[in-house]
XYZ file of C-alpha atoms in Angstrom:
565
model
C -0.529 28.437 -10.167
C 3.102 27.522 -10.648
C 3.960 24.129 -12.228
C 7.027 21.847 -11.641
C 8.746 20.859 -14.961
C 7.099 17.447 -14.646
C 3.502 17.857 -13.596
C 0.844 20.124 -12.484
C -0.125 17.550 -9.852
C 0.505 17.976 -6.195
C 0.998 14.404 -5.288
C 4.108 12.213 -5.102
C 5.431 11.139 -8.492
C 4.368 7.637 -9.592
C 6.305 5.215 -11.740
C 4.785 5.957 -15.129
C 5.523 2.467 -16.543
C 4.732 0.297 -13.740
C 3.157 0.083 -10.099
C 3.749 2.597 -7.130
C 5.785 5.548 -6.541
C 8.778 6.282 -8.717
C 11.341 6.097 -5.870
C 10.183 2.854 -4.475
C 12.282 -0.332 -4.821
C 11.949 -4.004 -3.823
C 14.107 -5.311 -1.004
C 16.749 -7.992 -1.395
C 14.792 -10.854 -0.266
C 12.096 -10.112 -2.700
C 14.314 -9.794 -5.475
C 15.909 -13.207 -4.479
C 12.517 -14.869 -4.501
C 11.462 -13.338 -7.931
C 14.764 -14.202 -9.567
C 13.947 -18.030 -8.785
C 10.737 -17.593 -10.358
C 12.361 -15.897 -13.479
C 14.622 -18.835 -13.648
C 11.853 -21.473 -13.110
C 9.927 -19.944 -16.129
C 12.723 -19.318 -18.350
C 13.014 -15.643 -18.488
C 15.947 -13.558 -19.699
C 17.912 -10.586 -18.932
C 15.986 -7.598 -18.050
C 15.066 -4.886 -20.691
C 16.000 -1.413 -19.268
C 13.497 0.510 -17.427
C 12.009 3.407 -19.763
C 12.857 6.967 -19.042
C 10.949 9.977 -19.966
C 13.768 10.769 -22.512
C 12.822 7.577 -24.588
C 9.665 9.014 -25.716
C 8.957 11.605 -28.205
C 5.230 12.643 -28.193
C 3.249 14.371 -31.100
C 2.410 17.994 -30.449
C -0.852 18.532 -28.749
C -3.843 19.022 -31.300
C -5.733 21.266 -29.063
C -4.601 24.351 -26.977
C -6.564 25.441 -23.831
C -8.332 28.776 -23.616
C -6.678 31.486 -21.666
C -9.116 30.769 -18.640
C -7.943 27.240 -18.334
C -4.239 27.309 -19.121
C -3.344 27.238 -15.423
C -4.854 23.947 -14.771
C -3.885 22.176 -18.224
C -0.437 20.403 -18.714
C 1.126 18.965 -21.783
C 4.231 18.062 -20.074
C 5.908 14.745 -21.057
C 5.355 13.127 -17.642
C 1.710 14.071 -17.403
C 0.933 13.005 -20.819
C 2.629 9.734 -20.598
C 1.345 8.915 -16.928
C -2.162 9.492 -18.013
C -2.086 7.694 -21.397
C -2.567 4.120 -19.933
C -3.438 2.344 -16.690
C -1.585 -0.214 -14.668
C -2.373 -3.621 -16.523
C 0.384 -5.955 -17.734
C -0.402 -4.874 -21.295
C 0.081 -1.289 -20.181
C 3.490 -1.899 -18.767
C 4.609 -3.987 -21.685
C 3.586 -1.137 -24.154
C 5.667 1.312 -22.113
C 8.657 -1.037 -21.872
C 8.550 -1.460 -25.598
C 8.526 2.420 -25.971
C 5.402 2.266 -27.849
C 2.319 3.986 -26.828
C -0.778 3.852 -29.014
C -2.055 7.502 -27.982
C -1.343 9.995 -25.320
C -3.835 12.862 -24.070
C -3.428 15.996 -25.954
C -3.892 17.836 -22.612
C -4.089 16.738 -19.021
C -6.425 18.923 -16.936
C -6.398 19.314 -13.070
C -9.558 21.144 -12.045
C -9.952 22.288 -8.538
C -13.742 22.472 -8.322
C -16.859 21.745 -10.139
C -16.900 25.160 -11.722
C -13.698 24.611 -13.479
C -14.738 21.168 -14.374
C -17.908 22.373 -16.079
C -15.667 24.834 -17.973
C -13.473 21.891 -19.019
C -16.600 19.958 -20.494
C -17.747 23.075 -22.334
C -14.301 23.451 -24.018
C -14.218 19.788 -24.976
C -17.435 20.040 -26.506
C -16.412 23.152 -28.493
C -13.312 21.463 -29.814
C -14.876 17.982 -30.455
C -12.419 16.406 -27.766
C -13.076 13.021 -25.940
C -12.772 13.397 -22.003
C -11.419 10.680 -19.904
C -12.096 10.739 -16.273
C -8.915 10.012 -14.279
C -8.694 9.172 -10.548
C -5.609 7.331 -9.309
C -4.995 5.749 -12.964
C -4.781 2.121 -11.482
C -7.147 0.682 -13.856
C -6.123 -2.925 -15.094
C -8.544 -3.273 -17.829
C -8.112 -0.301 -20.180
C -10.378 2.018 -18.398
C -8.366 5.293 -18.747
C -6.391 4.946 -21.789
C -6.258 7.605 -24.434
C -6.527 5.273 -27.456
C -10.068 5.775 -27.805
C -10.338 5.539 -31.832
C -13.240 7.474 -33.370
C -13.263 10.879 -35.173
C -12.325 13.098 -32.138
C -10.125 16.046 -32.726
C -8.448 15.682 -29.336
C -8.298 13.768 -26.014
C -8.329 15.231 -22.626
C -7.595 13.380 -19.408
C -9.153 15.084 -16.532
C -7.352 14.313 -13.358
C -9.620 15.125 -10.006
C -6.659 14.846 -7.631
C -7.197 18.493 -6.328
C -11.034 17.605 -5.465
C -10.100 15.419 -2.542
C -11.453 16.524 0.601
C -13.847 15.096 3.254
C -16.457 18.069 3.312
C -18.950 17.022 5.940
C -19.391 14.300 8.614
C -22.889 13.323 9.896
C -21.860 11.309 13.183
C -25.473 10.480 14.126
C -26.142 8.856 10.630
C -22.513 7.619 10.347
C -21.976 9.221 6.796
C -19.437 11.447 5.384
C -19.487 13.704 2.231
C -16.372 13.015 0.395
C -15.069 14.430 -2.960
C -14.482 11.914 -5.849
C -10.809 12.859 -6.200
C -9.728 11.500 -2.626
C -7.251 8.884 -2.374
C -7.908 5.946 0.128
C -5.370 7.185 2.511
C -6.385 10.789 2.282
C -10.202 10.054 3.168
C -9.264 7.702 5.936
C -7.028 10.214 7.529
C -9.677 12.713 7.407
C -12.089 10.286 9.018
C -9.867 8.948 11.931
C -10.140 12.018 14.291
C -13.997 11.330 14.305
C -13.419 7.681 15.085
C -14.686 6.526 11.708
C -13.469 4.700 8.669
C -14.978 3.769 5.253
C -13.574 0.445 5.709
C -12.955 -0.086 2.039
C -9.445 -1.356 1.189
C -9.050 -2.714 -2.383
C -5.456 -3.761 -3.200
C -4.963 -0.520 -4.822
C -6.148 1.509 -1.928
C -3.016 3.565 -1.536
C -3.224 4.913 -5.251
C -6.977 4.828 -6.100
C -9.912 7.339 -5.386
C -13.351 7.227 -4.021
C -14.629 8.317 -7.565
C -12.778 5.635 -9.117
C -14.258 3.048 -6.770
C -17.729 4.060 -7.436
C -17.221 4.210 -11.068
C -15.884 0.893 -11.295
C -18.009 -0.973 -8.786
C -14.793 -1.770 -6.946
C -14.461 -4.598 -4.231
C -12.860 -3.837 -0.928
C -11.851 -5.211 2.427
C -14.952 -7.148 3.346
C -14.910 -10.737 2.209
C -18.653 -11.014 2.950
C -21.736 -8.708 3.552
C -19.988 -5.393 2.490
C -17.991 -6.589 -0.353
C -18.363 -3.784 -3.078
C -18.387 0.128 -2.823
C -22.095 0.016 -3.807
C -22.933 -1.055 -0.212
C -21.414 2.093 1.147
C -22.990 4.818 -1.351
C -25.729 6.989 0.311
C -26.144 9.466 -2.519
C -24.028 10.719 -5.472
C -23.440 13.891 -7.337
C -22.166 13.620 -11.015
C -21.409 16.342 -13.366
C -22.392 15.267 -16.531
C -22.260 17.056 -20.153
C -25.807 17.961 -19.655
C -25.464 19.309 -16.188
C -25.610 18.101 -12.490
C -27.286 14.865 -11.604
C -27.503 14.526 -7.821
C -29.527 11.885 -6.140
C -31.468 12.108 -2.899
C -29.726 11.279 0.437
C -31.566 8.485 1.850
C -30.920 5.193 3.962
C -33.116 3.195 1.377
C -35.867 3.919 -1.205
C -38.344 2.085 -3.227
C -39.060 5.074 -5.700
C -38.679 3.170 -8.864
C -35.236 2.252 -10.615
C -32.327 3.677 -8.537
C -30.445 6.494 -10.124
C -27.472 5.756 -7.842
C -27.314 2.169 -9.324
C -27.058 3.604 -12.842
C -24.252 5.726 -11.897
C -22.380 3.240 -9.848
C -20.250 1.275 -12.339
C -20.796 3.671 -15.230
C -16.870 3.958 -15.717
C -16.558 7.442 -16.736
C -19.165 7.095 -19.615
C -21.821 9.365 -18.151
C -19.828 12.168 -16.312
C -17.721 12.918 -13.443
C -18.502 11.432 -9.880
C -17.709 14.894 -7.933
C -18.668 13.850 -4.507
C -20.842 11.331 -2.436
C -22.286 10.831 0.845
C -20.751 7.601 2.004
C -21.891 5.334 4.984
C -19.044 5.064 7.271
C -18.562 2.860 10.271
C -16.872 3.048 13.659
C -13.380 1.995 13.744
C -13.139 -1.708 14.544
C -11.800 -2.349 18.047
C -12.083 -6.255 18.222
C -10.349 -8.586 15.868
C -9.915 -12.343 15.854
C -8.628 -14.619 13.180
C -7.391 -18.151 12.475
C -5.573 -20.099 9.555
C -7.420 -23.311 8.696
C -5.991 -25.962 6.403
C -7.772 -28.563 4.392
C -6.470 -31.571 2.605
C -7.811 -30.498 -0.683
C -9.843 -27.638 -2.476
C -13.151 -29.490 -2.614
C -13.333 -29.772 1.116
C -12.110 -26.335 1.716
C -14.900 -25.077 -0.839
C -17.672 -26.880 1.305
C -16.285 -25.226 4.533
C -16.510 -21.751 2.922
C -19.756 -22.346 1.753
C -21.139 -23.356 5.133
C -19.534 -20.044 6.659
C -20.932 -17.973 4.045
C -24.525 -19.464 4.667
C -24.301 -19.202 8.404
C -24.753 -15.485 8.618
C -21.526 -15.156 10.623
C -20.225 -12.491 8.082
C -16.538 -12.742 8.463
C -14.546 -9.723 7.517
C -11.968 -12.039 5.763
C -12.612 -15.272 4.148
C -9.926 -15.698 1.695
C -9.565 -19.338 0.513
C -6.179 -20.130 -1.198
C -5.991 -23.320 -3.223
C -2.691 -25.285 -2.697
C -0.758 -23.611 -5.542
C -1.813 -19.975 -4.267
C -0.635 -20.964 -0.836
C 2.664 -22.237 -2.009
C 3.269 -19.141 -4.226
C 2.468 -16.911 -1.299
C 4.814 -18.651 1.097
C 2.220 -19.887 3.354
C 1.998 -23.525 2.138
C 3.784 -26.303 0.627
C 1.512 -27.037 -2.185
C -0.251 -29.860 -0.654
C -3.061 -28.222 1.377
C -5.535 -25.482 0.701
C -5.379 -22.545 3.324
C -8.439 -20.519 4.630
C -7.411 -17.127 6.058
C -10.481 -16.376 8.421
C -10.995 -13.286 10.486
C -13.748 -11.259 12.204
C -13.832 -7.856 13.293
C -16.230 -5.351 15.231
C -16.366 -1.978 16.802
C -18.987 -3.228 19.364
C -18.236 -6.652 20.908
C -15.791 -9.515 21.541
C -15.663 -12.110 18.946
C -15.358 -15.533 20.767
C -18.719 -16.906 19.771
C -18.363 -15.965 15.974
C -14.918 -17.435 15.735
C -15.871 -20.554 17.678
C -18.858 -21.217 15.555
C -16.904 -20.692 12.389
C -14.081 -23.218 13.647
C -16.839 -25.700 14.353
C -17.904 -25.485 10.804
C -14.335 -25.855 9.645
C -13.892 -28.986 11.570
C -17.118 -30.549 10.203
C -15.433 -30.245 6.840
C -12.050 -31.525 7.580
C -10.224 -28.215 8.609
C -7.293 -28.165 10.964
C -5.946 -25.225 12.733
C -3.356 -24.150 15.401
C -5.784 -24.073 18.377
C -3.084 -22.073 20.359
C -2.764 -19.467 17.775
C -6.543 -19.063 17.655
C -6.672 -18.588 21.531
C -3.914 -16.140 21.416
C -5.967 -14.237 18.656
C -8.857 -14.163 21.031
C -6.834 -13.002 23.964
C -5.353 -10.205 21.824
C -8.745 -9.283 19.959
C -9.002 -5.892 21.607
C -6.671 -3.495 19.717
C -5.216 -2.356 23.138
C -3.715 -5.904 23.754
C -1.854 -6.269 20.619
C -2.068 -7.356 17.105
C -2.142 -11.199 17.188
C -4.660 -11.244 14.163
C -1.649 -10.178 12.017
C 0.708 -12.888 13.008
C 1.420 -16.234 11.418
C 0.193 -17.392 7.885
C -2.554 -14.782 8.034
C -0.103 -12.001 8.391
C 2.400 -13.448 5.688
C -0.486 -13.707 3.210
C -1.493 -10.019 4.042
C 1.971 -8.661 3.577
C 2.300 -10.688 0.191
C -0.994 -9.452 -0.937
C -0.044 -5.849 -0.625
C 3.321 -6.243 -2.186
C 2.044 -8.281 -5.076
C 1.457 -5.505 -7.579
C 5.195 -4.237 -7.100
C 6.417 -7.706 -8.141
C 5.570 -6.990 -11.807
C 8.060 -4.175 -11.888
C 10.849 -6.824 -11.647
C 9.244 -9.808 -13.567
C 7.863 -7.971 -16.746
C 11.274 -6.485 -17.794
C 12.607 -9.960 -17.501
C 10.179 -11.659 -19.821
C 7.738 -13.380 -17.310
C 3.956 -12.663 -17.465
C 2.326 -12.241 -14.161
C -1.457 -11.398 -14.349
C -4.704 -11.964 -12.660
C -8.386 -12.290 -13.538
C -11.319 -12.380 -11.108
C -14.931 -13.706 -11.637
C -17.841 -15.009 -9.655
C -19.993 -18.090 -9.894
C -22.688 -19.974 -7.981
C -21.884 -22.852 -5.672
C -23.655 -25.474 -7.642
C -21.555 -24.705 -10.763
C -18.204 -23.719 -8.959
C -16.376 -27.346 -8.898
C -16.965 -27.809 -12.627
C -16.111 -24.098 -13.312
C -12.822 -24.250 -11.247
C -11.640 -27.321 -13.247
C -12.761 -25.909 -16.735
C -11.010 -22.511 -16.225
C -7.869 -24.079 -15.089
C -7.837 -26.429 -17.961
C -8.585 -23.635 -20.314
C -5.911 -21.337 -19.138
C -3.261 -24.144 -19.006
C -3.992 -24.789 -22.519
C -3.842 -21.054 -23.643
C -0.657 -20.586 -21.843
C 0.892 -23.737 -23.655
C -0.503 -22.482 -26.979
C 0.956 -18.988 -26.437
C 4.395 -19.581 -24.931
C 5.056 -23.344 -25.899
C 5.564 -24.106 -22.070
C 3.569 -24.656 -18.844
C 2.999 -21.811 -16.667
C 2.017 -21.561 -13.161
C -1.791 -21.140 -12.162
C -3.352 -20.632 -8.904
C -6.737 -19.456 -7.385
C -8.098 -17.706 -4.353
C -11.527 -16.524 -3.058
C -11.551 -12.827 -2.577
C -15.233 -12.537 -1.589
C -18.024 -15.108 -0.665
C -21.652 -14.855 -0.827
C -24.429 -17.349 0.398
C -24.894 -18.254 -3.267
C -21.346 -18.340 -4.354
C -17.637 -17.327 -4.432
C -15.680 -14.947 -6.275
C -12.727 -16.828 -7.518
C -9.453 -14.688 -8.473
C -6.997 -16.511 -10.669
C -3.215 -15.696 -10.846
C -0.943 -16.976 -13.667
C 2.672 -16.899 -14.336
C 4.161 -17.659 -17.762
C 7.015 -16.971 -19.871
C 6.604 -14.106 -22.108
C 9.877 -13.933 -23.916
C 13.496 -14.670 -23.163
C 14.842 -12.238 -25.907
C 13.550 -9.159 -24.414
C 10.844 -8.752 -27.076
C 8.054 -6.903 -25.260
C 5.838 -6.743 -28.339
C 6.042 -10.607 -28.671
C 5.200 -10.851 -24.954
C 2.112 -8.454 -25.339
C 0.856 -10.792 -28.254
C 1.279 -13.847 -26.033
C -0.695 -11.956 -23.086
C -3.583 -11.126 -25.685
C -3.991 -14.776 -26.505
C -4.193 -15.929 -22.733
C -6.508 -12.802 -21.988
C -8.924 -13.698 -24.683
C -9.053 -17.356 -23.336
C -9.713 -16.216 -19.884
C -12.602 -13.989 -20.854
C -14.041 -16.725 -22.869
C -13.584 -19.467 -20.316
C -15.242 -17.491 -17.469
C -18.076 -16.330 -19.386
C -18.569 -19.623 -21.300
C -18.818 -21.438 -18.247
C -21.467 -19.098 -16.705
C -19.236 -16.746 -14.648
C -19.035 -12.954 -14.826
C -16.171 -11.458 -16.972
C -15.343 -9.157 -13.877
C -16.204 -9.258 -10.367
C -14.580 -6.106 -9.396
C -11.965 -4.967 -11.800
C -14.631 -3.310 -14.102
C -14.957 -3.709 -17.770
C -12.921 -1.095 -19.506
C -11.754 -1.793 -23.043
C -9.961 -5.111 -22.288
C -13.210 -7.090 -20.979
C -15.519 -6.005 -23.626
C -14.672 -8.350 -26.456
C -15.253 -12.132 -25.395
C -16.604 -10.933 -22.151
C -18.931 -8.004 -21.322
C -20.661 -7.800 -24.775
C -21.576 -11.647 -24.520
C -22.312 -11.386 -20.797
C -24.829 -8.542 -20.898
C -27.957 -8.815 -22.726
C -27.954 -6.831 -25.930
C -31.243 -5.088 -25.183
C -29.775 -3.734 -21.688
C -26.696 -2.593 -23.571
C -28.844 -0.571 -25.971
C -30.901 0.802 -23.076
C -27.819 1.982 -21.237
C -26.484 3.444 -24.543
C -29.786 5.391 -24.648
C -29.351 6.660 -21.203
C -25.890 7.948 -22.091
C -27.203 9.692 -25.198
C -29.367 11.729 -22.909
C -26.553 12.686 -20.455
C -23.710 12.900 -23.144
C -25.324 13.799 -26.458
C -21.952 14.472 -28.173
C -20.539 11.107 -26.823
C -17.410 12.617 -25.406
C -17.242 10.794 -22.156
C -14.625 7.872 -22.128
C -15.690 6.424 -25.571
C -15.289 2.770 -26.000
C -15.908 1.645 -22.371
C -19.260 -0.166 -21.952
C -20.642 1.368 -25.086
C -19.722 2.598 -28.497
C -20.143 6.176 -29.806
C -21.481 5.895 -33.264
C -21.945 9.646 -33.643
C -18.167 10.221 -33.170
C -17.020 6.827 -34.758
C -17.364 3.454 -33.752
C -14.854 1.892 -31.423
C -13.266 -1.318 -32.397
C -13.026 -2.659 -28.850
C -9.798 -1.465 -27.539
C -6.451 -3.484 -27.123
C -8.006 -6.780 -27.569
C -9.484 -5.695 -30.969
C -5.980 -4.893 -32.424
């Protein structure tokens, strides 16, 4: 196998210090809007984007055996692009030209046989092993700064294990390898008229194995909210061997092994393939954008819809600030982006009943636009569901991760955190989290920031609020000072959501960033001890992604990642 000077991978080169492909840029309108935000928050002149030449890496501590040399890389690009994920903290460290640690080798196995050989090699040289899918972690889930007494670190990239291996049309299921990116698996399913219909914001750059390992949230705002809902069986290669569950539509045979593997975040082994429940591609779509005079009325309307068994595919509630920041409001009203879809039937009755519930709680909408949506609900008739405020918000949602590439070098922090809470506690939770974050931003920066919230998913018993904040990081180009400010705000966010009864993460995973003041406080100590016991069986040497979810005492205690620094 011949390698390019930069990488052994076969995919288009990514921007190693930020989001997206290396050759992608913002358009002029986007830059103009972001420049206004920088001016509002007091940012400064941009720090120059880093180049590979800015970094001098330590020599690899371990050398692959001859049998694995063709799939191992110690190139500058590969080591840097696998050292960190895509969080704000990750970008800040790369803009500062300071990386805590890089993998000694990046490995690109093509099949399970090679992957098993990699695990054997790692065990023989006392190396930590970090599973790497698309590298889109925003919580320290793939970084090489693992601490402990390891003699090396391997980042194992599964991009060559990316095929759809089989399709069972009668059961509507597909066998897919763990390294498949979202667009790759959807392209393979499309000729069969099928779709996994799981579209996280990172869809273009993240993998099936990564979604399963982190319990990722996807397209559906109700009913099918997490990747968990689509997993029919799993195959995982652990340091002890293969663990494969039985393929069944459901089972009551004791505790579910699938459920232990889903959300394990690379600490037990590699998810090499899975049978996934897929769906017929939607044919009918209908939508409406509903405005409310305040967040309280909007929240009651969303609760009514979530408890009415209508199961909208989209039920994104934007508070007034979120609507304003996304260009779909003036900051005085909350906006609900409501949508339904089906592969089987028209949606007139579903949308009509949902709008009745909206009216009961003070909602107002463009009746003609809703009717146009219904007239165009069959895909053959057009795409009315992508027009108006709903279409504008959707475009902003997909582009938002790219905006950090502009804002961060100019000293503006833009970050998010998500959680979930029951309806009876939401009002106090929303008020309390906002107050805690506003206070933390002032403490860290000496100035007010911008804070907004939307619902990404809703359940009959509560919503999943997703908070976004913008704040001045520095006007002097000091990325380290900006990182310190971010750490202060991040700690406050973790403490606020867990202290007020929510979860430290609804779908972004735990990683290293959510363990302190978050996961370790939220999850009962006895359960964490039980999970550590299961890990000790599957990974006796503690080589798999140390510091994520559990420490590895036999290889040196982990201090808790970047927030523990």
